[in-house]
Short mmCIF file of C-alpha atoms in Angstrom, two decimals:
data_model
loop_
_atom_site.label_atom_id
_atom_site.label_comp_id
_atom_site.label_asym_id
_atom_site.label_seq_id
_atom_site.Cartn_x
_atom_site.Cartn_y
_atom_site.Cartn_z
CA MET A 1 0.00 0.00 0.00
CA ASN A 2 1.39 3.41 -1.01
CA ILE A 3 2.03 5.74 1.90
CA ILE A 4 3.98 8.51 0.14
CA GLY A 5 3.55 9.60 -3.46
CA LEU A 6 5.93 11.89 -5.33
CA LYS A 7 4.65 13.75 -8.38
CA HIS A 8 7.04 15.74 -10.58
CA VAL A 9 9.23 16.59 -7.60
CA THR A 10 12.08 19.02 -8.27
CA LEU A 11 14.71 19.77 -5.64
CA LYS A 12 17.17 22.66 -5.59
CA ARG A 13 19.97 23.48 -3.19
CA GLY A 14 22.12 26.60 -3.33
CA GLY A 15 20.90 27.50 -6.81
CA ARG A 16 21.74 24.02 -8.13
CA THR A 17 19.01 21.70 -9.40
CA LEU A 18 19.48 18.28 -7.82
CA VAL A 19 16.37 16.43 -8.90
CA THR A 20 14.10 17.22 -11.83
CA GLY A 21 10.49 16.11 -12.11
CA PHE A 22 10.78 12.85 -10.17
CA SER A 23 7.63 10.76 -9.68
CA ASN A 24 7.42 7.58 -7.63
CA VAL A 25 5.70 5.93 -4.68
CA ILE A 26 6.94 4.72 -1.30
CA VAL A 27 5.21 1.51 -0.30
CA LYS A 28 4.51 0.12 3.17
CA GLY A 29 6.23 -3.17 3.97
CA ARG A 30 9.09 -2.57 1.52
CA VAL A 31 12.66 -1.33 1.84
CA THR A 32 13.59 1.34 -0.69
CA VAL A 33 17.32 1.94 -1.01
CA ILE A 34 18.53 5.26 -2.42
CA MET A 35 21.92 5.11 -4.16
CA GLY A 36 23.97 7.45 -6.26
CA PRO A 37 27.14 9.54 -6.45
CA ASN A 38 28.04 12.10 -3.74
CA GLY A 39 26.32 15.47 -3.88
CA THR A 40 23.51 14.38 -6.17
CA GLY A 41 20.69 15.03 -3.71
CA LYS A 42 20.05 11.72 -1.89
CA SER A 43 20.04 13.29 1.57
CA SER A 44 18.08 16.27 0.24
CA LEU A 45 15.40 13.91 -1.08
CA LEU A 46 15.16 12.31 2.37
CA LEU A 47 14.82 15.75 3.96
CA ALA A 48 12.14 16.70 1.43
CA LEU A 49 10.27 13.47 2.23
CA ALA A 50 10.49 14.38 5.93
CA GLY A 51 9.08 17.84 5.22
CA MET A 52 12.32 19.53 6.22
CA MET A 53 13.37 20.86 2.83
CA PRO A 54 11.20 22.69 0.30
CA ALA A 55 10.44 20.93 -2.99
CA THR A 56 8.37 21.88 -6.01
CA GLY A 57 5.90 19.39 -7.41
CA LYS A 58 3.85 17.34 -4.98
CA ILE A 59 4.75 15.04 -2.14
CA ILE A 60 1.60 13.34 -0.86
CA LEU A 61 1.50 11.67 2.56
CA ARG A 62 -1.57 9.53 3.27
CA GLY A 63 -3.56 11.31 0.57
CA ARG A 64 -2.71 14.88 1.65
CA PRO A 65 0.10 17.14 0.46
CA LEU A 66 3.03 17.03 2.87
CA ASN A 67 2.99 20.79 3.49
CA GLU A 68 -0.62 20.62 4.71
CA HIS A 69 0.41 18.39 7.62
CA SER A 70 1.44 20.08 10.87
CA ARG A 71 4.95 19.48 12.18
CA ALA A 72 3.46 17.28 14.94
CA GLU A 73 1.48 15.21 12.39
CA LEU A 74 4.62 14.70 10.32
CA ALA A 75 6.54 13.61 13.42
CA ARG A 76 3.88 10.98 14.13
CA ALA A 77 4.06 9.63 10.57
CA ILE A 78 7.74 9.97 9.64
CA ALA A 79 10.88 9.14 11.60
CA TRP A 80 14.10 10.62 10.20
CA GLN A 81 17.64 9.63 11.08
CA GLY A 82 20.46 11.71 9.62
CA ASP A 83 23.49 13.48 11.06
CA LEU A 84 24.64 12.54 14.55
CA PRO A 85 23.28 15.08 17.08
CA PRO A 86 25.71 17.57 18.66
CA THR A 87 27.19 16.64 22.03
CA GLU A 88 28.11 20.00 23.59
CA PHE A 89 25.54 20.04 26.35
CA GLY A 90 26.19 16.65 27.96
CA LEU A 91 22.99 14.82 27.04
CA THR A 92 23.20 11.17 28.15
CA VAL A 93 22.21 8.11 26.10
CA ALA A 94 19.17 7.52 28.32
CA GLN A 95 18.06 11.15 27.93
CA ARG A 96 18.51 10.95 24.14
CA LEU A 97 16.30 7.87 24.03
CA GLN A 98 13.80 9.51 26.36
CA LEU A 99 13.42 12.40 23.90
CA ALA A 100 12.68 9.95 21.08
CA GLY A 101 9.93 8.03 22.79
CA GLY A 102 10.47 7.75 26.49
CA GLU A 103 11.84 5.03 28.71
CA HIS A 104 8.28 3.79 29.31
CA HIS A 105 7.97 2.87 25.63
CA THR A 106 7.20 -0.83 25.30
CA ASP A 107 10.18 -1.30 23.00
CA PHE A 108 12.67 0.59 25.20
CA SER A 109 14.42 -2.50 26.61
CA LYS A 110 14.26 -4.25 23.25
CA SER A 111 15.90 -1.38 21.37
CA VAL A 112 18.56 -0.91 24.06
CA SER A 113 19.38 -4.58 24.06
CA LEU A 114 19.35 -4.95 20.25
CA MET A 115 21.74 -2.03 19.82
CA GLU A 116 23.80 -3.25 22.82
CA LEU A 117 23.54 0.01 24.73
CA GLY A 118 22.85 -1.35 28.23
CA GLU A 119 26.28 -0.40 29.54
CA LEU A 120 26.17 3.02 27.91
CA LEU A 121 22.81 4.36 29.14
CA GLY A 122 24.29 6.70 31.77
CA ARG A 123 27.13 7.93 29.58
CA ALA A 124 27.16 11.34 27.87
CA LEU A 125 26.83 11.21 24.08
CA GLY A 126 30.09 13.16 23.82
CA ASP A 127 31.95 10.31 25.55
CA LEU A 128 30.93 7.78 22.89
CA SER A 129 32.54 6.84 19.59
CA SER A 130 30.77 7.72 16.33
CA GLY A 131 29.69 4.09 15.92
CA GLU A 132 28.23 3.99 19.43
CA ARG A 133 26.40 7.26 18.80
CA GLN A 134 25.04 5.81 15.56
CA ARG A 135 23.70 2.84 17.52
CA VAL A 136 22.02 5.26 19.93
CA GLU A 137 20.33 6.96 16.97
CA LEU A 138 19.11 3.61 15.64
CA ALA A 139 17.74 2.68 19.08
CA ALA A 140 16.04 6.10 19.22
CA LEU A 141 14.47 5.40 15.84
CA MET A 142 13.06 2.11 17.13
CA LEU A 143 11.16 4.10 19.78
CA ARG A 144 9.32 6.13 17.14
CA ASP A 145 5.97 4.55 16.30
CA CYS A 146 6.01 5.92 12.75
CA PRO A 147 4.89 4.02 9.64
CA VAL A 148 7.67 5.64 7.57
CA TRP A 149 11.37 5.47 8.41
CA LEU A 150 13.91 7.60 6.54
CA LEU A 151 17.57 6.78 7.21
CA ASP A 152 20.64 8.52 5.81
CA GLU A 153 23.63 6.14 5.71
CA PRO A 154 22.74 4.33 8.97
CA THR A 155 25.69 1.93 8.67
CA ALA A 156 28.30 4.65 8.01
CA HIS A 157 30.06 4.48 11.40
CA LEU A 158 29.19 0.92 12.38
CA ASP A 159 31.50 -2.06 12.73
CA LEU A 160 30.69 -5.25 10.83
CA ARG A 161 28.67 -6.80 13.67
CA HIS A 162 26.47 -3.74 14.08
CA GLN A 163 26.10 -3.28 10.31
CA VAL A 164 24.54 -6.75 10.24
CA ILE A 165 22.35 -5.98 13.27
CA CYS A 166 21.24 -2.72 11.69
CA LEU A 167 20.39 -4.18 8.28
CA ASN A 168 18.52 -7.13 9.83
CA MET A 169 16.58 -4.72 12.01
CA LEU A 170 15.60 -2.61 9.00
CA ARG A 171 14.53 -5.71 7.10
CA ARG A 172 12.37 -6.85 10.03
CA GLN A 173 10.80 -3.43 10.42
CA SER A 174 9.67 -3.50 6.80
CA GLU A 175 8.29 -7.00 7.28
CA HIS A 176 6.21 -5.59 10.14
CA GLY A 177 4.65 -3.16 7.67
CA ARG A 178 6.86 -0.07 7.85
CA ALA A 179 7.99 1.77 4.75
CA VAL A 180 11.78 1.97 5.13
CA VAL A 181 13.71 4.37 2.89
CA VAL A 182 17.45 4.23 3.34
CA VAL A 183 20.42 5.93 1.68
CA LEU A 184 23.32 3.48 1.30
CA HIS A 185 26.65 3.54 -0.53
CA ASP A 186 27.52 -0.14 -0.18
CA ILE A 187 26.08 -2.15 -3.06
CA GLN A 188 26.27 -5.40 -1.13
CA GLN A 189 24.31 -3.91 1.74
CA ALA A 190 21.81 -2.51 -0.73
CA VAL A 191 21.30 -5.87 -2.40
CA SER A 192 20.93 -7.58 0.96
CA ILE A 193 17.93 -5.52 2.11
CA ALA A 194 16.42 -3.66 -0.86
CA ASP A 195 13.05 -4.40 -2.37
CA ASP A 196 13.16 -1.24 -4.46
CA VAL A 197 15.98 1.06 -5.51
CA MET A 198 16.12 4.73 -6.47
CA LEU A 199 19.31 5.31 -8.45
CA PHE A 200 20.53 8.90 -8.90
CA ASP A 201 22.56 9.52 -12.05
CA GLY A 202 24.05 12.87 -11.02
CA ARG A 203 22.31 14.73 -13.83
CA GLY A 204 19.05 15.36 -11.99
CA ASN A 205 17.44 12.06 -13.01
CA ILE A 206 16.43 9.22 -10.73
CA ALA A 207 15.66 5.77 -12.06
CA ALA A 208 13.46 3.72 -9.75
CA GLY A 209 12.25 0.14 -9.69
CA ASP A 210 12.69 -3.35 -8.31
CA VAL A 211 16.18 -4.15 -7.01
CA ALA A 212 16.81 -6.87 -9.59
CA VAL A 213 16.04 -4.45 -12.41
CA MET A 214 17.90 -1.49 -10.98
CA LEU A 215 21.23 -2.84 -9.73
CA THR A 216 22.53 -4.04 -13.08
CA ARG A 217 26.05 -3.61 -14.42
CA GLU A 218 24.94 -1.09 -17.05
CA ARG A 219 22.91 1.08 -14.70
CA LEU A 220 25.59 1.14 -11.99
CA GLN A 221 28.34 1.93 -14.50
CA ALA A 222 26.25 4.74 -15.97
CA ALA A 223 25.31 6.20 -12.57
CA PHE A 224 28.76 6.12 -10.97
CA GLY A 225 30.89 6.55 -14.10
CA VAL A 226 33.13 3.63 -13.18
CA SER A 227 33.73 0.30 -14.87
CA LEU A 228 32.54 -2.51 -12.64
CA HIS A 229 35.69 -4.37 -13.63
CA ASP A 230 37.63 -1.62 -11.79
CA ALA A 231 35.24 -1.99 -8.87
CA SER A 232 35.64 -5.78 -8.72
CA LEU A 233 37.52 -5.55 -5.42
CA LEU A 234 34.34 -4.16 -3.89
CA LEU A 235 31.93 -6.43 -5.67
CA ASP A 236 33.53 -9.88 -6.02
CA TYR A 237 32.92 -10.82 -2.41
CA HIS A 238 29.23 -10.25 -2.88
CA VAL A 239 29.18 -12.08 -6.20
CA GLN A 240 30.88 -15.13 -4.72
CA GLU A 241 28.72 -15.21 -1.59
CA ASN A 242 25.39 -14.39 -3.12
CA GLY A 243 25.81 -15.18 -6.76
CA HIS A 244 23.58 -12.21 -7.45
CA GLU A 245 23.81 -11.86 -11.19
CA SER A 246 22.78 -8.23 -11.36
CA THR A 247 26.11 -7.01 -10.00
CA GLN A 248 28.39 -9.30 -11.91
CA MET B 1 16.22 30.76 54.03
CA LEU B 2 19.43 30.76 56.03
CA MET B 3 21.15 32.45 53.09
CA PHE B 4 18.40 35.09 52.89
CA TRP B 5 18.77 35.75 56.61
CA LEU B 6 22.57 36.05 56.31
CA VAL B 7 22.65 38.32 53.27
CA LEU B 8 19.83 40.46 54.63
CA GLY B 9 21.65 40.99 57.92
CA ALA B 10 25.10 41.48 56.41
CA GLY B 11 26.38 44.93 55.56
CA GLU B 12 28.57 47.68 56.88
CA GLN B 13 26.96 46.78 60.19
CA TRP B 14 25.32 43.40 61.07
CA ILE B 15 21.60 43.69 61.74
CA ASN B 16 19.63 40.68 62.97
CA PRO B 17 16.51 40.55 60.76
CA PHE B 18 14.49 39.03 63.62
CA ASP B 19 15.37 41.81 66.00
CA ALA B 20 15.57 45.02 63.99
CA ARG B 21 14.04 48.18 65.43
CA GLY B 22 14.02 51.89 64.59
CA GLN B 23 16.70 52.98 62.18
CA ASP B 24 17.97 49.39 61.81
CA ALA B 25 14.53 48.29 60.65
CA THR B 26 14.46 51.10 58.08
CA ILE B 27 17.90 50.11 56.74
CA LEU B 28 16.88 46.47 56.66
CA TRP B 29 13.46 46.65 55.03
CA GLU B 30 13.75 49.78 52.91
CA LEU B 31 17.34 49.55 51.70
CA ARG B 32 18.72 46.04 52.03
CA LEU B 33 15.61 43.98 51.22
CA PRO B 34 14.80 45.78 47.93
CA ARG B 35 18.47 45.56 46.90
CA LEU B 36 18.53 41.87 47.75
CA LEU B 37 15.38 41.29 45.68
CA ILE B 38 16.83 43.26 42.75
CA ALA B 39 19.99 41.11 42.93
CA PHE B 40 17.98 37.88 43.13
CA SER B 41 15.64 38.66 40.23
CA VAL B 42 18.35 40.16 37.98
CA GLY B 43 20.68 37.20 38.65
CA GLY B 44 17.87 34.75 37.89
CA LEU B 45 16.86 36.58 34.70
CA LEU B 46 20.46 36.67 33.44
CA ALA B 47 20.93 32.95 34.12
CA LEU B 48 17.66 32.07 32.36
CA ALA B 49 18.55 34.23 29.35
CA GLY B 50 22.00 32.61 29.27
CA ALA B 51 20.51 29.09 29.28
CA TRP B 52 18.15 30.05 26.43
CA PHE B 53 20.84 31.70 24.31
CA GLN B 54 23.14 28.70 24.72
CA VAL B 55 20.51 26.30 23.38
CA LEU B 56 19.16 28.72 20.78
CA LEU B 57 22.60 29.34 19.30
CA GLY B 58 23.80 25.77 19.91
CA ASN B 59 26.87 27.23 21.56
CA PRO B 60 27.96 26.66 25.18
CA LEU B 61 29.86 29.98 25.13
CA ALA B 62 26.74 32.04 24.48
CA GLU B 63 25.55 34.39 27.22
CA PRO B 64 22.87 37.10 27.49
CA TYR B 65 25.10 39.82 26.05
CA VAL B 66 26.39 37.73 23.12
CA LEU B 67 24.18 39.38 20.50
CA GLY B 68 25.17 42.90 21.47
CA VAL B 69 22.09 43.76 23.54
CA ALA B 70 24.22 44.88 26.51
CA GLY B 71 26.35 46.99 24.16
CA SER B 72 23.38 48.80 22.66
CA ALA B 73 21.88 49.23 26.15
CA SER B 74 25.14 50.78 27.37
CA VAL B 75 25.15 53.13 24.38
CA GLY B 76 21.57 54.11 25.27
CA ALA B 77 22.42 54.60 28.94
CA VAL B 78 25.46 56.77 28.24
CA ALA B 79 23.56 58.74 25.58
CA GLY B 80 20.84 59.36 28.21
CA LEU B 81 23.51 60.49 30.68
CA MET B 82 24.92 62.93 28.09
CA LEU B 83 21.53 64.39 27.29
CA MET B 84 20.29 64.84 30.86
CA PRO B 85 23.15 64.39 33.34
CA GLU B 86 21.01 65.30 36.35
CA SER B 87 18.21 62.81 35.77
CA ALA B 88 18.47 59.31 37.21
CA TRP B 89 15.59 58.04 35.09
CA VAL B 90 16.95 59.06 31.71
CA MET B 91 19.88 56.64 31.97
CA SER B 92 17.51 53.72 32.56
CA ILE B 93 15.14 54.81 29.81
CA GLY B 94 18.13 55.17 27.49
CA ALA B 95 19.35 51.67 28.46
CA PHE B 96 15.94 50.10 27.84
CA ALA B 97 15.52 51.90 24.51
CA GLY B 98 19.11 51.01 23.53
CA ALA B 99 18.56 47.34 24.41
CA TRP B 100 15.48 47.21 22.17
CA VAL B 101 17.28 48.94 19.28
CA GLY B 102 19.91 46.20 19.61
CA ILE B 103 17.23 43.49 19.67
CA VAL B 104 15.41 44.84 16.60
CA VAL B 105 18.67 44.98 14.63
CA VAL B 106 19.54 41.37 15.62
CA MET B 107 16.03 40.24 14.66
CA ALA B 108 16.75 41.22 11.06
CA PHE B 109 19.16 38.27 11.05
CA SER B 110 16.94 35.83 12.96
CA HIS B 111 15.93 33.89 9.84
CA LEU B 112 19.57 32.85 9.30
CA GLY B 113 20.96 29.75 10.99
CA PRO B 114 22.32 29.87 14.57
CA SER B 115 25.95 30.31 13.58
CA ARG B 116 25.19 33.32 11.36
CA VAL B 117 22.95 34.92 13.99
CA LEU B 118 25.84 34.48 16.43
CA LEU B 119 28.31 35.99 13.96
CA ALA B 120 25.98 38.94 13.30
CA GLY B 121 25.57 39.41 17.07
CA VAL B 122 29.31 39.38 17.73
CA VAL B 123 29.92 41.92 14.94
CA LEU B 124 27.09 44.11 16.25
CA ALA B 125 28.54 43.88 19.78
CA ALA B 126 31.84 45.21 18.39
CA PHE B 127 29.93 48.02 16.63
CA TRP B 128 28.13 49.04 19.84
CA ALA B 129 31.43 48.86 21.76
CA ALA B 130 32.94 51.31 19.26
CA ILE B 131 29.99 53.72 19.57
CA LEU B 132 30.19 53.40 23.36
CA ALA B 133 33.92 54.25 23.31
CA LEU B 134 33.11 57.28 21.17
CA LEU B 135 30.40 58.48 23.57
CA LEU B 136 32.65 57.93 26.60
CA ALA B 137 35.36 59.99 24.92
CA LEU B 138 32.86 62.82 24.46
CA LEU B 139 31.30 62.49 27.94
CA PRO B 140 32.21 65.26 30.39
CA GLU B 141 34.62 64.02 33.06
CA HIS B 142 32.13 64.28 35.93
CA GLY B 143 29.79 61.84 34.14
CA LEU B 144 32.42 59.13 33.67
CA GLY B 145 32.09 57.78 37.23
CA ARG B 146 28.36 57.17 36.85
CA ALA B 147 28.79 55.68 33.40
CA PHE B 148 31.44 53.19 34.57
CA ALA B 149 29.51 52.30 37.74
CA TRP B 150 26.48 51.48 35.57
CA MET B 151 28.51 49.50 33.06
CA MET B 152 30.08 47.34 35.79
CA GLY B 153 26.73 46.54 37.37
CA ASP B 154 24.84 48.59 39.90
CA LEU B 155 22.28 46.96 42.18
CA SER B 156 21.91 49.89 44.59
CA HIS B 157 18.64 50.91 42.98
CA SER B 158 16.45 49.94 40.06
CA ASP B 159 14.22 52.23 38.06
CA ILE B 160 12.11 49.19 37.25
CA PRO B 161 9.95 48.67 40.39
CA VAL B 162 11.01 45.61 42.40
CA PRO B 163 7.58 43.86 42.18
CA LEU B 164 7.78 44.16 38.38
CA LEU B 165 11.25 42.61 38.38
CA ILE B 166 9.99 39.70 40.46
CA LEU B 167 7.01 39.34 38.14
CA ALA B 168 9.42 39.25 35.16
CA TRP B 169 11.42 36.50 36.95
CA VAL B 170 8.27 34.43 37.52
CA ALA B 171 7.00 34.99 33.95
CA ALA B 172 10.37 34.12 32.41
CA LEU B 173 10.64 30.93 34.44
CA ALA B 174 7.05 29.94 33.58
CA CYS B 175 7.74 30.56 29.87
CA GLY B 176 10.91 28.51 30.10
CA MET B 177 9.13 25.61 31.80
CA LEU B 178 6.45 25.56 29.10
CA LEU B 179 9.16 25.32 26.45
CA SER B 180 11.43 22.96 28.40
CA ARG B 181 10.74 19.80 26.38
CA SER B 182 11.13 21.63 23.08
CA LEU B 183 14.40 23.09 24.38
CA ASP B 184 15.61 19.58 25.24
CA MET B 185 14.85 18.48 21.69
CA LEU B 186 16.68 21.51 20.31
CA LEU B 187 19.80 20.17 22.06
CA LEU B 188 19.77 17.45 19.37
CA GLY B 189 20.10 20.07 16.63
CA GLU B 190 17.43 21.76 14.53
CA ARG B 191 16.78 18.85 12.16
CA HIS B 192 16.38 16.27 14.90
CA ALA B 193 14.11 18.64 16.85
CA SER B 194 12.07 19.24 13.73
CA ALA B 195 11.84 15.49 13.06
CA LEU B 196 10.53 15.04 16.61
CA GLY B 197 7.69 17.49 15.93
CA VAL B 198 9.11 20.83 17.11
CA ASP B 199 8.27 23.82 14.89
CA VAL B 200 11.85 25.03 15.02
CA HIS B 201 11.29 28.39 13.28
CA VAL B 202 8.55 29.38 15.71
CA LEU B 203 10.53 28.13 18.71
CA ARG B 204 13.69 30.00 17.64
CA ARG B 205 11.79 33.23 17.16
CA ARG B 206 10.03 32.92 20.52
CA LEU B 207 13.29 32.14 22.25
CA LEU B 208 15.13 35.01 20.61
CA TRP B 209 12.45 37.51 21.62
CA SER B 210 12.08 36.13 25.15
CA ALA B 211 15.81 35.89 25.86
CA SER B 212 16.40 39.38 24.44
CA ALA B 213 13.49 40.90 26.38
CA VAL B 214 14.70 39.30 29.61
CA THR B 215 18.22 40.60 28.96
CA ALA B 216 16.86 44.10 28.27
CA ILE B 217 14.98 44.08 31.61
CA ALA B 218 18.02 42.83 33.54
CA VAL B 219 20.38 45.36 31.92
CA THR B 220 17.96 48.23 32.50
CA ALA B 221 17.55 47.28 36.16
CA ALA B 222 21.20 46.74 37.06
CA GLY B 223 23.57 47.65 34.22
CA THR B 224 25.84 45.03 32.73
CA ILE B 225 26.84 42.19 35.02
CA GLY B 226 28.94 39.60 33.29
CA PHE B 227 29.55 35.96 34.08
CA VAL B 228 26.22 35.03 35.75
CA GLY B 229 24.47 34.36 32.45
CA LEU B 230 27.39 32.39 31.05
CA VAL B 231 28.35 30.20 33.96
CA VAL B 232 25.24 29.58 36.08
CA PRO B 233 23.46 27.45 33.41
CA HIS B 234 26.63 25.34 33.05
CA LEU B 235 26.97 25.02 36.82
CA MET B 236 23.38 23.83 37.02
CA ARG B 237 23.90 21.34 34.19
CA LEU B 238 26.92 19.95 36.04
CA ILE B 239 24.85 19.55 39.21
CA PHE B 240 21.37 18.66 37.91
CA GLY B 241 22.00 17.21 34.42
CA THR B 242 20.98 18.51 31.02
CA LEU B 243 17.18 18.43 30.93
CA HIS B 244 15.61 21.89 31.01
CA ARG B 245 12.84 21.07 33.46
CA PHE B 246 15.67 20.93 36.03
CA VAL B 247 18.20 23.34 34.49
CA LEU B 248 15.81 26.30 34.12
CA PRO B 249 14.39 26.50 37.66
CA ALA B 250 17.84 25.71 39.08
CA SER B 251 19.35 28.52 36.98
CA ALA B 252 16.63 31.00 37.93
CA VAL B 253 17.24 30.31 41.62
CA GLY B 254 21.00 29.68 41.38
CA GLY B 255 21.64 32.84 39.34
CA GLY B 256 19.63 34.82 41.88
CA LEU B 257 21.50 33.36 44.85
CA LEU B 258 24.91 33.87 43.21
CA LEU B 259 24.21 37.52 42.49
CA MET B 260 22.78 38.04 45.98
CA LEU B 261 25.92 36.57 47.53
CA ALA B 262 28.18 38.55 45.23
CA ASP B 263 26.31 41.76 46.02
CA THR B 264 26.53 41.12 49.75
CA ALA B 265 30.25 40.55 49.43
CA SER B 266 30.63 43.67 47.29
CA ARG B 267 28.93 45.74 50.05
CA THR B 268 30.86 44.26 52.97
CA VAL B 269 34.40 43.35 51.87
CA ILE B 270 35.74 46.91 51.81
CA ALA B 271 32.81 48.62 53.60
CA PRO B 272 31.86 51.43 53.65
CA ALA B 273 33.14 51.50 50.04
CA GLU B 274 31.62 49.07 47.51
CA LEU B 275 33.22 46.83 44.91
CA PRO B 276 31.63 46.46 41.45
CA VAL B 277 29.36 43.43 41.73
CA GLY B 278 30.45 42.06 38.32
CA VAL B 279 33.98 41.65 39.68
CA LEU B 280 32.68 39.62 42.61
CA THR B 281 30.47 37.36 40.45
CA ALA B 282 33.58 36.31 38.57
CA ILE B 283 35.74 35.89 41.68
CA ILE B 284 33.13 33.67 43.37
CA GLY B 285 31.88 31.86 40.29
CA VAL B 286 35.09 30.93 38.45
CA PRO B 287 36.65 28.70 41.17
CA VAL B 288 33.32 26.98 41.88
CA PHE B 289 32.76 26.33 38.19
CA LEU B 290 36.30 25.04 37.58
CA TYR B 291 36.06 22.77 40.66
CA LEU B 292 32.80 21.23 39.42
CA LEU B 293 34.21 20.87 35.91
CA LEU B 294 37.24 18.98 37.23
CA ARG B 295 35.10 16.80 39.51
CA ARG B 296 32.74 15.90 36.66
CA THR B 297 35.61 15.17 34.25
CA SER B 298 37.41 12.89 36.71
#
């Protein structure tokens, strides 16, 4: 079931057009992975979907234009995870989680235990590593009862173990009916969780469709401007393990 | 209560508040009590404004005077002194008008992000400092003493009636408490706060107006008193944690108590002469702050 619709969406930042006339739908119960070169507007698209960046065209949430929803309504429908929050004022892990949904949330213990934060609850965010802070943000996201999750490179600071935990968690959340939209740079990670892919080409166009159709050699080469033969160091492991033909 | 009793009784001569008669009672209730209440409310207002500015600008070094409001108020006060040297009121009116001129100028930049508002404020503060230096150079010599006494903080009287100052303290604290959860979310940065449902533009504008208005009231009542607005919110965070439902009331009370103590010390240390209260706030506050910082770090 569609929860967000995009109609002829155009995004600009600093006088530069990032996305031109993009139309698509975000569907509940599916993981949509956004991929593309740096600076092409992936994070901006996430912000626009969260109602935090102006866009021309129409973004429709549950049948109503996004800009007709109040900020509180948007916060109930859409959870966004992007940059790590600042640490200057000494907020602790427990307080950060409390702001997301409260320690009385039924999933509080579950999210803390899944992200392995039990020992860190009393620590200040500023005393944690980037990876630990990323895990705090993921646990905070789990406390948001929103049908749409938007995540900007959630595995960026994580070690291998927590990358796996994170991707499995996202997969499970979509199976429970959430629409999960996630920006990723790692093709193997994308293949492992994506149902749908939006592929930016760096010229304002986004191709979108099923993962098997989108992550092909030709499309990836065209989008990133690199021969996949040159990128074999990055891709062979996946090819051997998964035998996924689309990236060979 | 013990502190109130001590600071009320302390002065050039100790007077027991429970046993004051005749002239002692007059000194106690008509001179010392109003001064103590001015110190308490001004200290509390400065600490509240400091806590707000720090969150609003996302900068722990922010304080009530960071956007140049104290500078423009000083310009107004000294301009008032130049125009009507004999009138006590004109200096306060000038300070209040000057503070609001400063606020209106800063508001023109309020739509920019926190770091640019801060930059604009710092540049404006330098501009007001230059104008102030110019006015001081032109001020007749006999006016310099009053101008400097005002600029270093003067709690001996307030042209804003004491009940109004206390009302401002209560109103500011109530406002802060209503916004405390939104302020907590703003600690996560504007995008995270927005994603959690805070209308960040509205909140920022409200905070900027409230913090500036509170600063204008404090500056008009007592001149410029540094340090309280910068350090008290940090002291309270070190003691009570980060959440604003604790930090704001603790700052309102803690800032008031610190300024009351500092004022009492400024009246008694070299009595019958008085020290500028701003000097004392720094001398008392810096060691306490550094001690707590070291204790927390270790």
